[in-house]
Coordinates of C-alpha atoms and ligand atoms in Angstrom, one line a residue:
M761 CA 40.0 22.0 -15.0
C762 CA 39.1 20.3 -18.9
G763 CA 36.4 18.8 -20.9
I764 CA 35.5 15.7 -22.2
V765 CA 33.2 14.3 -24.4
G766 CA 32.5 10.7 -26.0
Y767 CA 30.3 9.2 -28.5
I768 CA 29.5 5.5 -29.7
G769 CA 26.5 5.4 -31.8
N770 CA 24.5 5.5 -35.4
G771 CA 25.1 10.0 -35.5
N772 CA 27.4 12.3 -36.5
V773 CA 30.5 11.1 -34.3
Y774 CA 31.8 14.7 -34.7
D775 CA 28.4 17.0 -34.6
V776 CA 28.0 15.7 -31.8
L777 CA 31.5 16.4 -30.2
I778 CA 31.5 19.3 -31.1
K779 CA 28.4 20.4 -29.7
G780 CA 29.5 18.6 -26.8
L781 CA 32.6 20.1 -26.6
H782 CA 30.9 23.6 -26.9
R783 CA 29.0 23.4 -23.8
L784 CA 31.5 22.7 -22.4
E785 CA 33.9 25.0 -22.9
Y786 CA 33.1 27.3 -19.7
R787 CA 35.3 24.1 -18.2
G788 CA 39.0 25.7 -20.0
Y789 CA 39.6 26.7 -24.0
D790 CA 43.5 26.8 -23.5
S791 CA 42.5 24.6 -26.6
A792 CA 40.2 21.6 -28.6
G793 CA 40.8 18.3 -30.0
V794 CA 39.1 15.4 -31.2
A795 CA 39.6 11.4 -32.2
M796 CA 37.3 9.7 -34.6
V797 CA 38.0 6.0 -35.7
S798 CA 36.5 5.3 -38.6
P799 CA 34.6 1.2 -39.3
E800 CA 37.9 0.5 -41.4
G801 CA 40.4 0.9 -37.9
K802 CA 41.5 4.9 -39.0
L803 CA 42.9 7.2 -36.2
K804 CA 42.1 10.7 -37.6
I805 CA 43.5 12.6 -34.1
Y806 CA 42.6 16.5 -34.9
K807 CA 43.3 19.5 -32.6
A808 CA 43.9 22.7 -32.4
R809 CA 45.1 26.1 -29.5
G810 CA 42.3 28.6 -28.3
K811 CA 39.2 27.9 -28.1
V812 CA 36.5 25.0 -30.0
E813 CA 35.7 27.2 -32.6
N814 CA 39.5 27.0 -33.4
L815 CA 39.8 23.4 -33.9
E816 CA 36.0 23.4 -36.2
Q817 CA 37.7 26.5 -38.4
Y818 CA 40.6 23.9 -38.6
C819 CA 38.8 20.9 -38.9
K820 CA 36.2 22.5 -41.9
D821 CA 38.7 20.3 -45.0
K822 CA 39.2 16.8 -43.0
D823 CA 37.7 13.8 -43.8
L824 CA 35.5 14.0 -40.7
S825 CA 34.1 9.7 -40.3
G826 CA 33.7 7.7 -37.4
C827 CA 31.5 5.7 -35.9
V828 CA 33.4 6.3 -32.5
G829 CA 34.7 9.5 -30.8
I830 CA 36.3 11.0 -28.4
A831 CA 37.0 15.1 -27.5
H832 CA 38.6 17.3 -25.2
T833 CA 38.7 21.4 -24.8
R834 CA 41.9 22.1 -22.2
W835 CA 42.9 24.4 -19.0
A836 CA 46.2 23.9 -19.4
T837 CA 48.6 22.9 -16.5
H838 CA 51.0 20.4 -17.6
G839 CA 52.8 22.3 -20.5
E840 CA 51.9 25.2 -21.6
P841 CA 48.7 26.0 -24.7
S842 CA 49.6 24.3 -27.9
D843 CA 48.9 22.6 -30.7
L844 CA 51.1 20.1 -29.4
N845 CA 50.0 20.0 -25.6
A846 CA 46.3 19.5 -26.9
H847 CA 44.0 16.5 -26.6
P848 CA 43.9 13.4 -27.6
H849 CA 47.1 12.2 -26.9
Y850 CA 47.9 9.1 -28.5
S851 CA 50.8 6.5 -27.9
D852 CA 53.7 5.8 -29.5
D853 CA 52.6 3.7 -31.7
G854 CA 49.4 5.5 -33.1
R855 CA 47.2 2.9 -32.0
L856 CA 45.7 4.2 -28.7
A857 CA 44.0 7.4 -28.7
L858 CA 43.6 9.7 -25.3
V859 CA 41.4 12.3 -23.3
H860 CA 42.0 13.5 -19.0
N861 CA 40.7 16.6 -16.4
G862 CA 42.7 16.6 -13.7
T863 CA 46.3 16.0 -13.2
I864 CA 48.6 13.2 -12.0
E865 CA 51.1 13.8 -9.8
N866 CA 53.5 10.8 -10.7
Y867 CA 54.0 11.7 -13.4
K868 CA 57.2 12.6 -13.9
V869 CA 58.7 8.5 -12.3
L870 CA 56.0 7.2 -14.5
K871 CA 57.5 9.2 -17.9
D872 CA 61.1 8.7 -16.2
A873 CA 60.6 4.9 -16.3
L874 CA 58.9 4.8 -19.7
T875 CA 61.7 6.7 -21.6
Q876 CA 64.0 4.0 -20.0
H877 CA 61.9 1.1 -21.5
G878 CA 61.9 3.5 -24.9
C879 CA 59.5 5.4 -24.6
K880 CA 59.5 8.7 -27.2
F881 CA 56.7 11.2 -25.3
H882 CA 56.1 14.5 -27.8
S883 CA 53.9 17.4 -24.9
E884 CA 54.8 18.2 -22.4
T885 CA 51.9 17.2 -20.2
D886 CA 51.4 14.9 -18.1
T887 CA 48.4 13.3 -20.0
E888 CA 50.6 11.9 -22.2
V889 CA 52.0 9.9 -19.1
L890 CA 48.8 7.7 -19.3
V891 CA 48.3 6.3 -22.5
Q892 CA 52.7 5.5 -22.9
L893 CA 51.9 3.4 -19.9
I894 CA 48.4 2.0 -21.4
E895 CA 50.2 1.0 -24.0
Y896 CA 53.6 -0.5 -22.8
I897 CA 51.3 -2.5 -20.4
K898 CA 49.0 -3.2 -23.3
V899 CA 52.0 -4.7 -25.4
K900 CA 54.0 -6.4 -22.6
N901 CA 50.7 -8.5 -21.1
D902 CA 49.8 -9.4 -24.9
C903 CA 46.0 -7.6 -22.7
S904 CA 42.8 -6.1 -23.3
L905 CA 42.7 -2.6 -23.7
V906 CA 40.1 -2.4 -20.4
D907 CA 43.2 -4.9 -18.9
A908 CA 45.9 -1.9 -19.3
V909 CA 43.7 0.8 -18.2
R910 CA 42.5 -1.5 -15.4
E911 CA 46.4 -2.4 -14.1
A912 CA 48.1 1.6 -15.3
L913 CA 45.6 3.4 -13.0
K914 CA 46.6 1.1 -10.2
Q915 CA 49.8 2.9 -10.0
V916 CA 49.1 6.5 -10.9
V917 CA 49.1 9.0 -8.6
G918 CA 46.6 12.1 -8.7
A919 CA 42.8 12.6 -10.3
Y920 CA 41.2 11.5 -13.6
A921 CA 38.8 11.1 -16.1
I922 CA 39.5 9.5 -19.3
A923 CA 38.2 8.2 -22.3
V924 CA 40.6 6.1 -24.0
L925 CA 40.1 5.1 -27.7
E926 CA 41.5 2.0 -29.5
K927 CA 42.6 2.2 -33.4
D928 CA 42.1 -1.8 -33.8
N929 CA 38.9 -2.0 -32.4
P930 CA 35.8 1.4 -33.2
D931 CA 33.1 -0.9 -30.9
Q932 CA 33.9 0.4 -28.0
I933 CA 35.5 3.4 -25.7
I934 CA 37.2 2.6 -21.8
A935 CA 36.4 5.6 -19.9
A936 CA 37.9 6.2 -15.1
R937 CA 37.2 8.5 -13.2
K938 CA 39.5 9.0 -9.8
S939 CA 38.6 12.4 -8.4
S940 CA 37.5 14.8 -12.0
P941 CA 34.2 13.8 -12.7
L942 CA 32.5 10.8 -15.5
V943 CA 28.9 10.3 -16.6
I944 CA 27.8 8.6 -19.5
G945 CA 24.5 8.8 -21.1
I946 CA 23.0 5.7 -22.0
G947 CA 20.3 6.3 -24.9
E948 CA 19.0 3.9 -27.7
D949 CA 21.6 2.4 -30.1
E950 CA 23.9 4.6 -29.0
M951 CA 25.7 5.9 -25.5
F952 CA 28.1 9.5 -24.5
L953 CA 30.6 10.4 -21.9
A954 CA 30.9 13.5 -20.6
S955 CA 31.4 16.2 -17.9
D956 CA 28.6 16.3 -17.2
A957 CA 25.5 15.8 -18.4
T958 CA 25.0 19.2 -21.1
P959 CA 26.0 17.7 -23.8
F960 CA 24.3 14.6 -24.2
V961 CA 21.3 16.4 -22.3
E962 CA 19.3 16.5 -25.2
Y963 CA 19.8 12.6 -26.9
T964 CA 18.9 11.7 -23.8
N965 CA 17.9 11.4 -20.6
E966 CA 19.3 8.7 -18.8
A967 CA 22.2 8.9 -16.5
V968 CA 25.2 6.9 -14.7
Y969 CA 27.5 8.6 -13.0
L970 CA 30.7 6.8 -13.0
K971 CA 32.0 6.5 -9.2
D972 CA 35.9 6.6 -8.4
E973 CA 38.5 4.1 -9.4
E974 CA 35.2 3.0 -11.3
V975 CA 36.1 1.8 -15.2
A976 CA 33.1 1.7 -18.3
I977 CA 33.7 -0.1 -20.8
I978 CA 31.5 1.8 -23.5
R979 CA 31.1 -1.0 -26.5
R980 CA 28.4 -0.6 -29.2
G981 CA 25.4 -2.9 -29.7
E982 CA 25.8 -3.9 -25.5
P983 CA 24.9 -3.3 -22.3
L984 CA 26.9 -0.8 -20.0
K985 CA 29.9 -2.4 -17.7
I986 CA 31.3 -1.1 -15.1
V987 CA 34.0 -2.7 -12.7
S988 CA 36.9 -2.1 -10.1
L989 CA 40.5 -1.0 -11.1
E990 CA 40.3 -5.3 -9.7
N991 CA 38.1 -6.4 -12.6
E992 CA 34.7 -6.3 -9.6
E993 CA 32.6 -5.9 -11.8
S994 CA 29.7 -2.7 -10.5
A995 CA 26.3 -2.9 -10.5
I996 CA 24.8 -0.2 -13.0
D997 CA 23.1 2.3 -11.6
V998 CA 20.8 4.5 -13.8
K999 CA 19.6 8.2 -12.9
T1000 CA 16.4 9.5 -14.7
L1001 CA 17.5 13.5 -16.0
E1002 CA 14.3 15.3 -14.9
M1003 CA 15.3 18.3 -17.1
G1004 CA 16.0 20.0 -19.8
I1005 CA 18.6 22.1 -20.9
S1006 CA 18.0 24.9 -19.3
Q1007 CA 17.1 24.2 -15.8
L1008 CA 19.9 21.3 -15.9
E1009 CA 22.0 24.8 -16.2
K1010 CA 21.0 25.6 -13.2
G1011 CA 21.2 21.8 -11.6
G1012 CA 17.8 21.5 -10.4
Y1013 CA 17.7 24.9 -8.3
P1014 CA 15.7 27.7 -8.3
H1015 CA 17.5 30.4 -9.5
F1016 CA 21.6 30.8 -10.6
M1017 CA 22.7 32.0 -7.9
L1018 CA 21.6 29.8 -5.2
K1019 CA 23.0 27.1 -7.9
E1020 CA 26.9 29.2 -7.7
I1021 CA 26.2 29.8 -4.2
F1022 CA 26.0 26.1 -3.6
E1023 CA 28.8 25.6 -7.0
Q1024 CA 31.4 27.6 -4.5
P1025 CA 32.7 23.7 -3.5
S1026 CA 33.1 23.4 -6.4
T1027 CA 34.1 26.3 -7.8
L1028 CA 36.8 26.5 -5.4
L1029 CA 38.6 23.0 -5.3
D1030 CA 38.8 24.0 -9.8
C1031 CA 40.2 27.4 -9.2
I1032 CA 42.7 26.2 -6.5
R1033 CA 43.6 22.3 -9.0
G1034 CA 47.1 22.7 -10.3
R1035 CA 47.8 24.8 -8.1
V1036 CA 48.5 24.2 -4.7
V1037 CA 50.8 21.5 -4.5
E1038 CA 53.2 19.5 -2.6
G1039 CA 50.6 19.4 -0.8
G1040 CA 50.6 23.4 0.2
R1041 CA 53.8 23.5 0.2
R1042 CA 54.4 25.5 -2.3
I1043 CA 51.7 27.2 -4.8
M1044 CA 52.3 27.8 -8.8
L1045 CA 49.8 30.1 -10.7
N1046 CA 50.0 31.1 -14.2
G1047 CA 52.0 34.4 -14.7
V1048 CA 53.6 35.1 -12.0
Q1049 CA 57.6 32.6 -12.4
D1050 CA 57.9 33.2 -16.3
N1051 CA 57.4 37.0 -15.4
K1052 CA 59.8 36.7 -12.4
E1053 CA 61.4 39.9 -13.1
K1054 CA 58.0 41.7 -13.4
F1055 CA 57.1 41.1 -10.0
L1056 CA 60.4 41.3 -7.8
G1057 CA 61.5 44.4 -9.3
E1058 CA 59.1 46.1 -8.9
K1059 CA 57.9 49.0 -6.0
R1060 CA 54.4 49.4 -5.6
I1061 CA 50.8 47.4 -6.0
V1062 CA 48.2 49.0 -8.2
I1063 CA 44.7 47.1 -8.6
V1064 CA 41.9 48.8 -10.7
A1065 CA 38.2 47.3 -10.4
C1066 CA 34.8 47.0 -10.6
G1067 CA 31.5 46.5 -8.2
T1068 CA 32.6 43.1 -6.6
S1069 CA 35.5 42.6 -7.9
W1070 CA 36.5 46.1 -6.5
H1071 CA 35.8 44.3 -3.2
A1072 CA 37.7 41.5 -3.8
A1073 CA 40.5 43.9 -4.8
L1074 CA 40.9 46.3 -1.1
L1075 CA 41.0 42.2 -0.2
G1076 CA 44.3 41.5 -2.3
K1077 CA 45.7 45.2 -0.6
Y1078 CA 45.0 43.5 2.8
L1079 CA 46.4 40.1 2.4
I1080 CA 49.7 41.4 -0.8
Q1081 CA 50.4 43.6 2.3
D1082 CA 50.7 41.1 4.1
M1083 CA 52.5 38.5 2.8
C1084 CA 54.9 40.4 0.4
R1085 CA 55.4 43.9 2.3
L1086 CA 54.8 46.1 -0.9
P1087 CA 52.8 49.2 -0.7
V1088 CA 49.3 48.9 -2.5
E1089 CA 46.6 51.1 -3.4
V1090 CA 43.4 49.6 -5.3
E1091 CA 41.4 52.4 -7.3
Y1092 CA 37.9 52.1 -8.2
A1093 CA 39.1 51.9 -12.2
S1094 CA 36.5 54.1 -13.0
E1095 CA 37.6 56.5 -10.9
F1096 CA 41.5 55.7 -11.7
R1097 CA 41.0 56.4 -15.8
Y1098 CA 39.8 59.7 -15.7
S1099 CA 42.4 60.9 -12.6
N1100 CA 45.0 61.6 -14.1
P1101 CA 46.8 58.5 -12.2
V1102 CA 50.9 58.7 -11.9
L1103 CA 52.0 55.3 -13.0
D1104 CA 55.2 53.8 -14.0
P1105 CA 57.8 50.5 -15.4
S1106 CA 58.4 50.3 -12.3
D1107 CA 54.6 49.4 -10.6
L1108 CA 52.4 46.3 -11.4
V1109 CA 49.6 46.6 -12.0
I1110 CA 46.3 44.1 -11.3
A1111 CA 43.0 44.5 -13.2
I1112 CA 40.7 42.2 -11.5
S1113 CA 37.4 41.3 -13.4
Q1114 CA 34.9 38.1 -13.7
S1115 CA 33.4 38.9 -17.5
G1116 CA 37.0 40.0 -18.5
E1117 CA 34.8 42.7 -20.3
T1118 CA 34.8 45.3 -18.2
A1119 CA 34.7 48.7 -20.7
D1120 CA 36.3 51.1 -17.0
T1121 CA 38.8 48.1 -16.1
L1122 CA 39.9 47.9 -20.0
A1123 CA 40.9 51.4 -19.8
A1124 CA 43.0 51.7 -17.1
I1125 CA 44.4 49.2 -18.4
Q1126 CA 45.1 50.2 -21.3
I1127 CA 45.9 53.6 -19.5
A1128 CA 49.0 51.7 -17.1
R1129 CA 50.3 50.0 -20.2
G1130 CA 50.7 53.1 -21.6
M1131 CA 53.2 54.0 -19.5
G1132 CA 54.2 51.6 -19.0
A1133 CA 53.2 49.4 -15.8
F1134 CA 52.9 45.9 -16.2
V1135 CA 49.4 45.0 -16.0
Y1136 CA 48.5 41.5 -14.6
G1137 CA 45.1 40.5 -15.0
I1138 CA 42.8 38.4 -13.0
S1139 CA 39.5 37.1 -15.3
N1140 CA 36.5 33.9 -15.2
V1141 CA 35.9 34.2 -19.2
V1142 CA 38.1 32.6 -21.0
G1143 CA 39.6 34.2 -24.0
S1144 CA 37.6 38.0 -22.5
S1145 CA 39.5 41.4 -24.1
I1146 CA 40.4 41.2 -20.7
P1147 CA 43.2 37.8 -21.1
R1148 CA 43.8 39.3 -24.2
A1149 CA 45.2 43.9 -23.0
T1150 CA 47.1 42.2 -19.9
D1151 CA 50.1 41.1 -20.6
S1152 CA 49.7 38.5 -18.3
G1153 CA 47.6 36.9 -16.0
T1154 CA 45.4 33.9 -14.9
Y1155 CA 41.5 32.8 -14.4
I1156 CA 39.8 32.1 -11.6
H1157 CA 38.3 29.1 -13.6
V1158 CA 34.4 29.1 -11.5
G1159 CA 33.1 27.9 -14.5
P1160 CA 29.8 30.6 -16.4
E1161 CA 28.2 32.3 -13.8
I1162 CA 24.9 33.5 -14.8
G1163 CA 23.2 35.4 -11.6
V1164 CA 24.1 38.9 -12.2
A1165 CA 24.6 39.3 -8.5
S1166 CA 28.2 38.6 -8.1
T1167 CA 29.2 34.7 -5.5
K1168 CA 31.1 31.7 -6.5
A1169 CA 33.9 34.6 -9.1
F1170 CA 33.7 37.0 -5.9
T1171 CA 35.4 33.7 -3.7
G1172 CA 36.7 32.7 -6.8
Q1173 CA 38.5 36.0 -7.6
V1174 CA 39.1 36.2 -3.7
M1175 CA 40.8 32.8 -3.8
V1176 CA 43.6 33.5 -5.9
L1177 CA 44.2 36.8 -4.8
T1178 CA 45.6 34.9 -2.0
M1179 CA 47.6 32.4 -4.0
L1180 CA 49.1 34.9 -5.4
A1181 CA 49.7 37.0 -2.3
V1182 CA 51.7 33.0 -1.5
S1183 CA 53.3 32.9 -4.9
I1184 CA 54.9 36.5 -4.9
A1185 CA 55.8 36.3 -1.6
Q1186 CA 57.3 32.6 -2.5
L1187 CA 59.5 35.1 -4.5
R1188 CA 60.1 37.4 -3.0
G1189 CA 61.3 35.4 0.1
T1190 CA 58.6 37.5 2.8
M1191 CA 57.4 34.0 3.8
T1192 CA 58.9 31.5 5.6
S1193 CA 58.8 28.1 4.5
E1194 CA 56.4 26.7 7.1
Q1195 CA 54.4 29.6 7.0
I1196 CA 53.4 29.7 3.2
A1197 CA 53.2 24.8 4.1
Q1198 CA 50.2 26.1 6.6
I1199 CA 48.4 28.6 4.3
G1200 CA 49.0 26.2 1.7
S1201 CA 47.4 23.3 3.5
C1202 CA 44.6 25.1 4.5
I1203 CA 43.6 26.3 1.1
L1204 CA 42.7 22.4 0.2
R1205 CA 40.7 22.4 2.5
I1206 CA 38.8 25.3 2.5
P1207 CA 36.4 23.8 -0.1
R1208 CA 35.5 21.7 2.2
L1209 CA 35.1 23.6 5.1
V1210 CA 32.3 25.5 2.3
E1211 CA 30.9 22.4 2.4
D1212 CA 30.0 23.3 5.7
V1213 CA 29.2 27.1 5.7
L1214 CA 26.1 26.0 3.5
K1215 CA 24.4 24.0 5.9
L1216 CA 23.3 27.7 7.1
A1217 CA 21.4 28.0 4.6
P1218 CA 18.4 26.6 6.7
A1219 CA 19.0 28.7 9.9
I1220 CA 20.3 31.5 8.0
E1221 CA 15.9 31.2 6.0
R1222 CA 14.8 31.4 9.1
L1223 CA 16.5 33.7 10.0
S1224 CA 15.9 36.3 6.9
L1225 CA 12.3 35.7 7.6
I1226 CA 12.6 38.4 10.9
Y1227 CA 14.2 41.1 8.7
T1228 CA 12.9 41.3 5.4
Y1229 CA 11.2 44.5 5.2
A1230 CA 13.7 46.1 7.2
R1231 CA 14.7 49.2 5.3
N1232 CA 17.9 49.4 5.3
F1233 CA 21.1 47.4 7.2
L1234 CA 24.7 48.1 8.5
Y1235 CA 27.1 46.0 7.3
L1236 CA 30.7 46.5 9.9
G1237 CA 33.6 44.1 9.9
R1238 CA 37.9 45.4 10.4
G1239 CA 40.4 44.2 8.5
Y1240 CA 40.4 41.4 6.3
S1241 CA 36.3 41.0 7.6
Y1242 CA 35.7 45.4 6.5
P1243 CA 35.7 44.3 2.6
V1244 CA 33.7 41.4 3.9
A1245 CA 31.2 43.8 4.9
L1246 CA 31.3 45.8 2.0
E1247 CA 31.1 43.3 -0.2
G1248 CA 27.7 41.2 2.0
A1249 CA 25.7 45.2 1.4
L1250 CA 26.6 45.4 -1.8
K1251 CA 24.8 42.1 -2.1
L1252 CA 21.5 43.0 -0.4
K1253 CA 20.9 46.1 -2.4
E1254 CA 21.7 43.8 -5.8
I1255 CA 18.9 42.1 -5.4
S1256 CA 16.7 43.2 -2.3
Y1257 CA 16.6 47.0 -3.1
I1258 CA 16.7 47.2 0.6
H1259 CA 19.7 50.7 1.6
A1260 CA 22.5 49.3 2.4
E1261 CA 25.6 50.1 4.0
G1262 CA 29.0 48.6 4.2
Y1263 CA 31.2 50.0 7.7
P1264 CA 35.1 49.8 8.4
A1265 CA 33.0 49.1 11.7
A1266 CA 35.6 51.5 14.0
E1267 CA 34.3 54.5 11.7
M1268 CA 31.3 53.4 12.5
K1269 CA 31.3 56.2 15.5
H1270 CA 32.8 59.0 12.8
G1271 CA 28.9 58.8 11.5
P1272 CA 27.1 55.6 10.2
I1273 CA 26.1 55.1 14.8
A1274 CA 23.5 58.2 14.4
L1275 CA 21.1 55.5 12.7
I1276 CA 20.6 52.7 15.2
D1277 CA 17.9 52.2 16.0
A1278 CA 15.7 49.0 16.7
E1279 CA 14.3 49.1 12.7
M1280 CA 17.9 49.2 11.9
P1281 CA 19.6 46.3 12.2
S1282 CA 23.8 45.5 11.5
V1283 CA 25.3 43.0 9.9
I1284 CA 29.1 42.8 11.8
I1285 CA 31.1 40.7 10.2
A1286 CA 33.9 39.1 13.6
P1287 CA 35.5 36.4 13.3
D1288 CA 38.1 35.3 16.0
D1289 CA 40.7 36.6 14.6
H1290 CA 43.5 39.8 15.6
L1291 CA 41.3 42.5 15.7
Y1292 CA 38.9 40.2 17.5
E1293 CA 38.8 42.1 21.0
K1294 CA 38.2 45.7 19.0
I1295 CA 35.5 44.5 17.1
V1296 CA 33.4 42.7 20.3
N1297 CA 33.5 46.6 21.9
N1298 CA 32.0 48.1 18.8
V1299 CA 29.4 45.6 18.8
Q1300 CA 28.6 46.8 22.4
Q1301 CA 28.6 50.1 20.9
V1302 CA 25.4 48.3 18.1
K1303 CA 23.9 46.7 20.9
A1304 CA 23.7 50.1 23.6
R1305 CA 22.0 52.0 21.1
G1306 CA 19.8 50.0 20.5
G1307 CA 19.7 48.1 17.0
S1308 CA 19.4 44.2 16.8
I1309 CA 23.0 42.6 16.1
I1310 CA 23.3 39.6 13.2
A1311 CA 27.0 38.2 13.8
I1312 CA 29.3 36.0 11.9
V1313 CA 31.5 34.7 14.2
T1314 CA 33.9 31.6 14.3
E1315 CA 32.5 28.0 15.9
G1316 CA 33.2 28.5 19.7
D1317 CA 32.2 32.1 20.0
T1318 CA 31.1 33.4 23.7
V1319 CA 31.6 36.6 24.1
I1320 CA 29.8 38.4 20.9
R1321 CA 27.4 35.2 21.3
N1322 CA 26.2 37.0 25.1
I1323 CA 25.6 40.6 23.1
A1324 CA 24.1 39.1 19.7
D1325 CA 20.9 38.9 18.4
H1326 CA 21.6 36.1 15.9
V1327 CA 24.5 34.4 15.7
L1328 CA 25.9 32.4 12.0
E1329 CA 29.3 30.3 13.1
V1330 CA 31.4 29.6 10.5
P1331 CA 34.5 27.7 10.8
R1332 CA 37.9 28.4 11.9
V1333 CA 40.7 29.5 9.8
P1334 CA 43.6 31.7 9.1
E1335 CA 42.8 34.9 9.4
C1336 CA 44.2 35.6 5.1
L1337 CA 41.2 33.5 4.0
T1338 CA 38.4 33.8 6.9
P1339 CA 36.6 36.4 3.9
I1340 CA 36.2 33.1 1.2
I1341 CA 34.3 30.9 4.9
T1342 CA 32.2 33.8 6.5
S1343 CA 30.8 36.0 3.4
I1344 CA 28.9 33.1 1.6
P1345 CA 26.3 32.9 5.0
L1346 CA 26.2 37.9 3.6
Q1347 CA 25.1 36.0 0.6
L1348 CA 22.8 33.8 1.8
L1349 CA 21.5 36.4 3.7
S1350 CA 20.5 38.7 0.7
Y1351 CA 19.8 35.6 -1.4
Y1352 CA 16.2 34.6 1.0
I1353 CA 15.4 38.1 1.5
A1354 CA 15.8 38.9 -1.7
I1355 CA 12.8 35.4 -2.4
N1356 CA 10.9 36.7 0.9
K1357 CA 10.4 39.9 -1.4
G1358 CA 9.5 38.3 -4.4
K1359 CA 12.2 39.9 -6.1
N1360 CA 13.5 38.8 -9.8
V1361 CA 17.5 37.6 -7.9
D1362 CA 19.4 36.7 -11.5
M1363 CA 18.0 39.9 -13.1
P1364 CA 17.5 42.8 -10.2
R1365 CA 16.8 45.6 -12.0
N1366 CA 18.7 47.7 -13.8
L1367 CA 21.4 45.9 -13.0
A1368 CA 23.8 44.0 -15.8
K1369 CA 26.5 40.8 -15.9
S1370 CA 29.1 42.9 -18.1
V1371 CA 28.9 46.1 -18.0
T1372 CA 30.4 47.9 -21.2
V1373 CA 30.0 51.4 -21.6
E1374 CA 31.8 54.1 -19.2
Ligands
G6P2434 C1 28.7 44.9 -12.7 C2 27.8 43.4 -12.1 C3 28.4 43.5 -10.8 C4 29.9 43.5 -11.2 C5 30.5 44.4 -11.8 C6 32.3 44.2 -12.8 O1 27.9 45.8 -13.0 O2 27.1 43.4 -12.5 O3 28.9 42.0 -10.8 O4 31.0 42.4 -10.1 O5 30.0 44.6 -12.9 O6 31.9 42.7 -13.3 P1 33.3 42.3 -14.5 O7 33.4 41.7 -15.3 O8 34.5 43.5 -14.3 O9 34.0 41.9 -12.2

């Protein structure tokens, strides 16, 4: 995912663009760049690898005058993060500049054809193909920029939100979208465009959300015009942004936590974008192919993490063991660092941290590297300490998580671990191509299925009223559902301050079963997997002791439905993907119980989002 911004008006173009890039930085931090045209028709492009602040440094002594401009903050998919691969990209003749968010799937075919026509490429990106193609069509057909953009986009397969600037026409920006977001802000004598409204909300509250395959013609002194790829004019539907910046950041939700729960269809889409390719037949995760010998040579994997990330780590163990047939150990980073661990260079250590700043996880990484192990990091916050301290790694790309109780970061971590397990299995040959394709195609469907799971919210809100005043909860699961039980219990503890214990369902009979009575509800995670028959017995055992049961089951379930007091049905997915689907109803249950109790869900007492002390 990348962020794009554009501005045409009488304000300070460079300032508007840079401020906008900062707001969109959560979308990627690999590089940033701006392109501006001055009134006398000079096109200036400045780019820098890394965060937006690097670009600002680079631009300090540059000519920053301009009356129109576009800008970009990049999350690399095609081509490593570098100045060369940074956007904006420009056409061979230097007349056009373009920024892009998305991936062009048929870029290779287009690039080969353009090369045959004499085009010279300067970067490894899929994006450069777009700008070269537009320029090629413009010259060949001797047409306007908007017509060339329309024709070019008809040839493109993939996702795009683009903005194009023309040196010889400093009074316009042409923008278009398909599958990647783009919104236009309409101010007085000025217009903005951006990946979301945050870059312009302080200048205007009028916004037009571009639809798929629409092209916007944004001209100085003229009203916004939108046409289809076939050049049919669309009606302009202006929406009023009713919120100020702070509310907008909550996206209209009363709490960040609820917003982040409901964002999961799109955050999971961002997490898998560009990584699950060829319709699911291949998975490309940063740092795996380029460290092939490490992933092929390791004898054992050790995963270190804290809190919710540790629960994701435990799922990582199940996933990697299952798919890669490698032994995996999971350690609390705080325990690992003082446990006199035994590691050597044949071990691969995976460190997981949403914030990328957790002190214990950082210390565990240093110890592991000190012992010669190769450390692969999985983080959300780009440029944070953990990605910098590891040998290699990847990001979950779910955007800033502000609610202290982690929700979208957990599902992002589990998704990345699933993709990592499949990637390692691909290398090691421990899964057949059919098995990979089956999981890959289901990963692609997950964002859509999560939308269905979220429709349970009203039912869960009603259910929460029954259990708001319970003093203790038990969360039970087996196999892949055991870490989900741990995470469900943690969510409830964190924000409602109700004591909750997550337990492997079959272990319950060795202790916690003594606690069960009519006052102690059990949440049982029981999707239709290879342990289903076993967990049915555990459900019976709770029922026989008079405990009430809330069960998360696969849609169409008939057995547990007849035993449990309440069932929440989730869509059927392959077993390894059930945690993403079953954890979401538990997030909602905790949220609504905490709200019923009047708790501050975004800032629970005594907790912090980033724990930088031991
Ligand atoms: C804190 C947060 C948790 C998080 C844990 C680990 O306790 O409140 O939500 O899971 O730290 O944080 P990390 O950033 O390393 O994932």
